Steps between C-alpha positions, in 0.01 A plus 500: 500500500129518439442183699600691812236766443234531766197283451284800433568853575149583615487227758520627854744308707246331722531180689387296206816526297441531130123502506380832364286745690286788400423845626209533739383812317429292193341207678128463504347453843483136597255525785158356442427167338626485142230548243456215257552606138227434247560188296317647200734790453849592605442868425580743777334835539711812472453564870625161613844506660703185442765387742856591401753217497872478419668346200704185520848592619734548204679182389317300771429138416289447817232252397298588812448858386141556380289778360141556611243547229341844477758675711716763332872562452656845514468686168744426221829674570789652313869520579596548864852417614560233229499225767140544610314341210257688285172323429276456199163321498315307231165331553580251220141378538430465126846377400494224760206341316676508158684215332861424579660707223283801571557477877876462465538786252291733715682402821846525341418837341399655833793349694765595237369855464498547880843330532652720231372810680636388840837383361552825311421708810698251714217454752360185656142432404217251517221457248182340641247308289160461669490847653270766358659775291331837522425505128369148455168475688334808642267282710793373706741687723851580389738250660216263594610138525283278283744227393510302178424139428823312426433193292866414449789670677746393228321722249605806703853375563555407136364834382822662621684310226405801287784680677745342255297631206405842629817651647737661250877533491567152644382610842253211545730313743526805726124545475451137605695569817315820578149361433420242769262207440130559567380464862148365550341652814174335605194719539278387789132579543268387782193480280654312208681172444622607152880510481651821362849649500679827457788428259794725577836554325782675684749711298843546665754694282812463715790739424740220404259376230355811343782757515565685173205327331173626357225247448302532178219252441257386234174394657310185396145540371248240396372545144135400489491448123810284472455356850873541557713703737697776333746756641465872462713622211668790675688432825420741782684621806260513803529699819294545821313827489307534821300182543513408130742331262532729197733491192777766492409760238745517208588865558606411857676176416855645492465673833354184654797290382751761614350492852561126523824536694330719762229240544766225536670704771170550684430129482840409634457737796151372571620141508789585732274685745244218497757248621535695828215339695366749758511390862150392605390644834358206695147532633426480872312173455475443875297816548297426189422152634391642835265753342351262245448212743353713778286725280702809571576437868849439634379215721278197463174440684210261480277737305614355168458151363713356224417283202812323379543393137812298436668230293772240554731570793841338474652325801761775549228763532302312765744633759399857421123497506461525879339843458197327350443322832432837664274655236125487550441287190138450396568257216776383268472437126779246452599398144765250617366147470784374724435756773360247747804274467798729457373853452358793690199314644722231652675774699196715581291218647775429753412832661131553421179303495353531151214379284610381155281511190502475124354793309155355437474372859588839642238660278240258637611593852453874451207522258233437763206738518574570865782698652843347446611236748681638803765232450615680184620782723649285774708260290700562186343342192763346273376467143687268267428670170651232277448176686732314734760251389457290816118497493350153451177632352426636153634853555829475308720781360438601139663711227420867437243444228313234698510723808349791309229273365408319824606706801518867406123545536519391865789737565294790366198405713707463815674836458172676422337351808791593728514860377128566484353300785759388754782749555424874518675741267832629630509234773738266316809498282566250222865396509649336191812315613679387182749235603548325163436564126153640438229323301178634351259379777687713753455803274131414458471513878655847502266622229193374688609673822592815307152511346309423821706744709482778240874540474827421675469711814474187713707259291875460543760274343822369656761314297873460531549404133492784245449248225188359669370852551564596139291213369232573758486870417486442125203266536328708767519824300190383317311632805737748657777726380853386571572825683217432745623145545846631585362740755331210683785248468809409698747360246856386557491494880635172632230288665712477817495881518126511440456249783716694746349837405141387552577324826654821632164674447290246691291654780577214738808304578524134411488382860255214566172539687432311823207339680482440875535134603350316798852438635540869567726550200425593141511323165571636153206538264638487142314704244395193305346338808314824573368515144361148535267644766363754256161535671671657803678829554755377754623737770852390592678547832744738332248663268645806319844452657636432152410851381802682360465836671791643300274507194205654685465875484328709765223564249431128475471464876272803517284368217440172686395691812287749307314226317407339831367821652310579180300179542692220331519166676798470731804318359765301684744774397301752707539290813867424426588866445321591824691230691829629356405858597531598133151654510251599767339246734178334391217541751367184663130529574369342819331234289850379407579438866164330540566276200846412634347400835245277328782344301702435815193340656464267202869408522474429875207271430274705724214444257388177339767269365423555132731378223408810299440806714351832388572860589250729328556870436190680372558864410342808353648595161805720558518438876832314487379139527732376229790686664423336835490153345838554336647649816402182686673289235806725496545478877489122488704436185809392695298261725265339250477436132268762354332544162223692326257281306427591138130425476514496120626141532275200581478417868637152428819652354539735796456208740773299328739794504427590863582144610822510299594832664443353847701185430786658306838399648332378822620166632226447759170626360334427835700782659451761229382844598160615371495675163340845499293556187341831406193485278336826394163600350401139440173335408343298782479186292868521399607546860291210630624265232862597569448449873351154448777407255759593761320313779466187288867516410592532867269212593689260273817554699348375825705745704367651820678819597420762756523771235313541173661403173385817329366835617289679240500876547184601316496867407184631340339833422142547615262778586416372847806338661370538855190290426713221355733519800206446737404182313839342575678709767763241598688508171399829336638853502294794373682799348289811446556861398446599863829574681563465872648799681848349503470424128393859434812625674722270293330596175515873569870482589571304184294744294708796617822318403363414156384857441849626579656233278275528196396842375243353260179419692395247235759255628330458838135568420385149590693516827342836582153355446589204720615738775154657480336153522349558155255741656229567240513876538879502483498279190240728341698817577826344382352389169337838451835671556682268260241541225517879499582625151465160335383498139183286511503449121858372468575138411696433818214633715262276311735207558509582871121487516494162329759362742307651791179335381665157497690552826186617678281206402740215417737390779867465401435638152750690288567599138822382340756758396462372145128590504577844644757573231260385227227723643728805522624438147860447606700306241617163617846564354626839389800608302651644814590265779163344568581396854627844586159656478320468829128432498460739791633793296195476275265549794386819661635578846164417658469161333860418585426546870190282485646211299733240634690276261512138613711216377383142537762326713531190283433610142627859544199629308450869572154631574328807640242552774380780728697522825196386704145386429356777725693756296360341183148533639558865583644572154187358340283719722693822442568459129160366404347844452180447309616168356349204686708185553286303256606740226865475603480121483332516161776729372760261638338213308541697178875561539640291215860577600444319828297207373710432192834508679604135492754493777342425838157495336371204704563679831344822374188322372478308830491827695235642267289185545539526878388863484167392357455148638700427818283520811606583853496205741543496874702182469764707314507760776255739336246681714196347333385244249379682189273378222697692237846650471554800731533722193164394356336536842648850532362601160158363597501698826674824396347521153228252405459144386455612137855641502632179653323295236631728223863471612468122533356487148796702373735256674316209340540648152860615538631188673411258227137442599600306807209273606568561869444872447168411340428287807575795727271717290220248548559504876523878518179540302293256703639644824351831384174340386577546129391150414463525123856627469611232745342233281678643196843499661451154649415383151813671360721335762335167427562541126874527572515215752188287453625219726651701784311411817569838662363691201192274494454555871502877436218455251308313769567782746352752254169314502520427875534871573228584250267248661562639849453854370169430325363298792586778745323753276182293459168623632162340538386678183750313282328290235549125446730567204740680734502201733569267210779726382662493846487122516659480154783726618565275802494186286734666251741581783492139623559377146806725470632373830455139385696586184772641725497177701541293184781724373675476839501119472686527170762742635798290597703759687240664722214403730229761471196425714332840457238357263362271772487776759330730249236243407413438866472871578271569202298184563436588864405855405264360235338276762445804722349688207267213404387465862375862495275452197123484569474180298701319772338600831640375832308243703357601840802330657729734299618226265540544125267215413386625159851595393645163608220318322567699183876454507504128591198354317318532169256743658460842325260765632246607242592869530846441358452195282489702179679821590816330624508264201849348459609613847331207674744227405799720585357601838421140589872428457586779742505286815726234345734755344543674834547169677772396251683831540487484880631142495786599269600790727480274803731242345742772382525634854553148633808457281691819562610733774295818515689705755582756235307592190692383193449734207620540146651823369293814544398508138347152528355536847133588467355402834319809623484377858825341607403183679749500788306229685349275232390239755290759681364622164401144409312450827311826449404430139402141579265628769344749255459225240342263750264762645283497189459122493439420869150373566351324800749246634463163332462184707825330579412169337353646186736469208314617188648752253310794647593397850868465406495850348335650806743316728795632301367856516447474875854373538626790287301739714661358811851563366577159349441356155854488362849403605629852560202608709522190715875537559455869583324394822845395622616864491207624712637652819203358693544126459181411693288716271662344195441148636132575564459626142661184364269281714204696366623446143538125564142492626380591149646178361316163526566318825603190306706619203590141409130432432398841366737557211644852480615673185877499447564858613265459796687189606836681477366784714342255746831316559698823521259637760586202721873551458466872573273442799745242637771771497274743690303270731648147507228381744199615297210254491442582134831344393498173308792261555787479251396153361154637410652798322739266316205291389313807376804619304544172312266644236788723386713190444249290309321774308542514122424872472750778580506643851642830618846514656347543846367142483851359459636739761253347749614150403860587594381624842271205565723220372830610643606206724341525844679334792170382649320384183785390272720277711545255213606594147202523269564500119148628420539806723845549356360500149235758597764727653742462207228561240374810684851648513558435130170662408570803719836546326341476155225750586753736657716500186193581291410780739847657509554505121834677437471743790816509717434314825588797716237720338237263639645340809332180608293516817538226761189506723564185709790325672539156651463516878564259784147369547303235316176497308392851409703634792823441313410776251633840614403819317762766419303759697558304819874525441464873437323541834787327679741765374544842656568825319338715234358363176819603317719330761296179480525511124877535521520194726319295238721646229827432678395165648557615860142399579631144546730612780202581727463215748122524546454466124732199487296343779180528294638355175627155413844477342514222243788308343585461135800491272654684208614374164630717216387816685144366529318425828315173561285362778329166557122500468296194601717278282678682217743789503355842420692788351410825675567864433761682713399853592845618390653269243846634580466371859502136386836337583701372206552125467312237701413609852250408769307813590224621732253777435156638577226396257259748341189436287438729200314502170833411339536191715714430804761759602813445710594780742824543697687210345792378711742210460426227756723198456435321829131550577246216475281506195173682557230576252206608715 
C-alpha cells in the first residue's frame, strides 16, 4: 500500500524522524551574520547562492512543517523508482491574483495535466504552486520558494471538482482517489509579516487503483471573451518526460498503451519493496552528547559556561534534571510561567543560590556602561521570559502575539549584550532543553542566539520528544538548515539517560565539601550556602578531594603544572597534586616560613590583642608572593576557615559574608577559630574600609577573646617590598627576586628535574628567570636568544610589542583573547570546529614563548600578557629598532581592530588610560611619586617633551576627546614652560567640563606656573608694562582658583580643597613679588610699610596710579582673599584627620606638590603671609582697625592666627618652647578682652590659645579661669550673625559640666551646650555633602580628663605620647581600640556613664539628655542598656569611645 511508503526517499534517517535533510554540498555557508534582504527588491544576482531545503515529505499532513522564503528546492525531477515522487513547480504568482473562475481553471489544469502524466507512468508525484519554474521568471532562481497569497483555501480544494469533468472513460472516481487534496504549507520569512503558502498536491497512483487503465484528460481553460471555463476539445494522454509533463505523440500512442502492463508490474514491485522498512542503525547518542556538551572533549571542566533555554518541565521529568545542578550555568531563559512553583526553578533553587529577573529587569542589570557585575558570574541568573504565575506584581504571562509585541525587544537586547559584551566567544554553550511542546518565543530565542553567535557551533538542543523536535526544527529552519540542526541535536534519548550520561562525565564526585569547626570536627558546606557567600572564594578543609582522578589524563595533570611554571597564578589543584605526589613538589621560599611564624605569633596572641589582625606580604612581580600567600592558606585549611576575598565586591558585602562564614554551623561563636582571609592587589582605601567594617562588626558582639576574629593576609605587588617591610616589620614579610643560598639550591635542583621532564624550554621560562633572580643581563640575553629569527613586521610580533608596552608601564595589565583574535584577523567562529583551533597555533614560536594565556578565576575570561614585566621591558628595548616608544603608542592608538572590539572594551580602555595618565605613587609601593605616568615621563626623558605632547594629543583625539587627557596636556605643557599651549589645553578641558573643580584648578596651575616663570626671568631692565602683565597673570591664577573653590562647593561627592591651597601659594608669591618693586621700598627697620599701606588703605603711590589702572581694587582685596583662604584651610584641617593625604583618581589629581603634612604647610604659608604685614608692635590696649590688623599679623608671624596653627603647638616635641610661643601670642591680645572687644575670629583664637596652653603648661600665669572664658564665649550664643564651626566647638569644651563649677543643674548652660551641639551637627552635614564618612574621617582633638576647669581637657597628642611603639603601631592601637587597655591612659581620662536606646547613645548634660555620636555605630548595644565610655570632642559634636555595658555602676556625667 502506498500509505506504507517511506515519508520521503531523499530524507536521511537522522534522529529527527521524518524531517527532511539536505546535502552539505548544496548548502550555502551559514557562518557570519545573515545579510538582510532589500525590501525594495526581491531580485537575486546570478552569483548569489540560495540555501537548499527539502520538500515536504510525501503525503505528510504535518501542520508544523514550514518552508522558508527565498530558499530553494532541488530541481524539478522525473521518474525515479515510482515511489520517490517526481516534482513539478509553478510560481502561480499571476494566477493567484485572478478571480475565482480563472484561478480554479488554471489550478485544475496544471494539477490534472501533472496527475495524468504521473498516473500513466505509475509514479508518485507532487506539484508545487508558489515555487519558481525555470521558464517563468528569469530574475528568480529555479526552485526558489516565493509562496502565493491564499485568499480562500476552498477555492483550491473546490478546483479539483474539475476531475469529474476532465477525466475520460469513467475514470474520474479512480482519479479522485489518486489525486490527494491540496496541502497548504506556510512560507515563513524573518523580514515580512505577510502570510504566504506553497500549495501542493500529491499524486499517488497505487497499483490496485490504476492497473490496466490509461488516463486521458481534457484540460479546463478560461475563455476571456465569453468569461467561461471551457474544456479542450481533444482529450490527451500525458506522460512524464524528464522533469516535464508532455502529451504522448499520436504515432507513439499504441506502443505507450501496450507497455501499460509492464508499468503496472513495475508499480506492484515498487510498492511491495517499499513496505519492507529498512532497519535504522541507532546513533551513539551518548558519545554525541559528550562531544557536543563538552565542545569536543570527552570530559567536563570549568572552562565552559552554559546558557540554558527551556520551557515547561513536567513533574515526572524533575527527577531527571540533576545534571543541571552540576553545570556551570551562567543564566537561564525560562519560558515556563509556573517554574517557580512546580517547574525547573523550584528544583534548581533547592541546590543553588540564584538571582531571578524578568527580561527587562535583567537588561537593566547588564546594560551598565561599566564592566558587568561580578555577581553575574558568581550566581546563576534565572530569567523568567514570560512572567511568573505566582508573582504578585504586574509581570503576568501573556500569549505569543503579546509577547512578540512587548517582550521580544528585551530578549534581543539581552542576548546581544551577553554575546558581545559579557561572555567571550567560544567560552559558553547555549543549551536548548525542550521539555514540552515548542512555541514561537522559544524559536525567536534560538534565532537571536544563532545570529549573534554566527552559527550553531556553540548551540545544542536536547529533547526526548521527536514531535517537539519536529515542530522546533521546522520553525527554526528559517535561520538554520535542518541538517545543521540535526547535527547539533540530541533527539529521542530519554531524559533519565541524558541525566546519567552527563553525571558520569563530571570532573568531580558529588561528595560534599567540609569546613573545620571549633569543636575539632568538620561541618558540611552545601553548595547553595557557599554560593550565598559569593564575594569569597572559600578554601575548604577537603579542597580538591572531590576530583575524579579517573577522568583526568596525564596530559591534564602536566598542563596544570606547566601553566604554573610558565607564570600563571598557582591554583589549589597545584598544591593538591603536589600533596598527593601526582606531580613534583612545589618549592617553599623562606618567606613562606617567615609568614607562617608571624601567623603563629598572631594566633598565640604574642602581639597586640586585635580583633582584626594583619599579615602583609609585599613582593616583587614574579617573585612568588602570591604563591606564598596561598601556601600559607593551604597549610592551615584544616585548622581554620580560609577564603580569598574578591575585591570586585563592595567591602560591606565582603564583611557580611565573612561574618557568615565564621558563624556558619558554630554553636558558640565566642569560641570560633579565626578566619584567614587573603586579599590581593588591593587599593588602600578598600582595605581600610573593609578592616573598619570588620572591626565594627566585631565590636557589636562585645566578645573579648585572646585570638583575633579575622586575620587578613594582605598580598601586594610593589617595586620596593623591603622599604615597606621596614615601615611595619612586626607584621610584614618582604619577598624579592633575590634568593638565599638554600633557595638557590632548591631552585636549581627543581630546574634540573623540570628540564628532564619537559623538552620544550618555553614551559619553564619564567621559572628559569626566577632561578637567575631576574638578573638584568640574564633577562636581556634570554630575550635576545628567543627573538632570534623573529619577523618584526608580522602581526603577531606587532601584537607582542603592544602587550609589552602595556605590561611594562601598566601594572597587572593584559589584553583579552578576544582583542588578540580580532587584531590577528582570526574569525570568531569558523566552519570547522571553532574551539578546536588554538590561538597559540597562529603565533610564531618566539611569540608563543613570550606570551602567557591567563584565565580570570571567577569569570573565566581568557587574556594574554608577557610572562614578566622585566621581559616586557627588554622586548621593547630590543625590538624598538629605530621606532621610539611614542611612535609605537601612537600606532597602537590607531588600531581599530583593538579599539572597536566590544568584548572586554572597558578593561582595554582602562589600561590605555592608565598608560597615559596613571602616576606612580610610593603609597602603592612604587619607587617614586611621579608627576605624570611612567610612560609619559619615559618619553620626555628618552625622546623629548614634544613627542610626549604629540602622543598625548593623539590619545586625546582617538579616545573620544577625553577632557582628562586635555588636562594632562595642559599640565605637561606648563611643566615644560609651553604656557600658550598649556592655556589652550586647559581651555579645551574646561570646555568639556566647565564645572569640574579639578579641571578649573588645572587652569589656575597654568597661570601659577606662568607667573612663577615670568617673575623668575625678570630683570631690572623690565619695563612697567611687564610688571603689570605679571600682576595680571597672578590675579588671573587666583581668580581661577576661586572658581575651582566655588565649583568644589557644588560637587556633592568629593571634597576638593586644591583651589584654596593654590590661591594661598599664588597670593604669597605675589606678595613677595610686590615687595621687591622699587615703588614699595622697605623701611629702615626692614618692614614693608609702603606695601602694607597700599594694600590695606586707600593710599596709591603716584608712580603706579595710572599705569596699574584697574589693578588697584583687585590688589587691595589681596589681603582679605588670602585671609579667607587660610581660614578655610584651617577649619578644614580642624574637621578631618590628616595622617594620610586623601586624593582623587590620578586623572583628577592636579596638585603638583603633594601636601603630606598640610598642617606644617599652613604654618609656613601663614608666616609668609604675615611677614609682609608686620609693623612695629601695637600697644596692648589699643584696639583700632589698624592696630587689630597689626596684632593679627604679629600673631600669624608667631605661629598662631587660626585654629589649626594653634592646635599644632600641641604636637611640638618641645612642650616648653610651644608654651612660651603661646604666651607670647597671648601677649599681643588686650589685657582685658572683656573691655576691649575682639573681632569674632580673634576671640575664637584667643580662647583656643588658653585651652591649648592649659594642655601644655597648666600653671601658666597667662591663663584666664574657665568662668572668664565662658563669659567671653557667650557672644557666640547671643550673636545674630553666623559664626564658624570652631566657635561652637569651643562652646562644647567650655560648657561641658564641670564638677567644680557646675554642682547644681543649670538650664541656661544646658541650653548653650545643646544649641552648640545642634549647630555643629548642621555645619558638619553641610561640610560633608554626600562624601562617604570614611573618605573624610572625623578628627577628635580633645578628650574629657579627670581634672576640672581647663585641666579636664586632654589633647589626643598627650594620649599618643603615653603609648609606646612606632607611628604605625600607635595608629593600629587607635584603629583597633586597644589604646583603651593601657592603664596609664585610663588613669588620665574620665569614664562617663550614659545609656542606649534604639542603637543610639545618650548622656545627661546639665539638665537634658544629649544624643552623642559613637565612634563605631556597630559597637552600640542593642536595646536599652546602661553604658560607660570615654568622651571625645570633635567638630561633629561629642564622640563616645570604648562603649561598654555597665548595669551596676553609679551614674556619672563628669
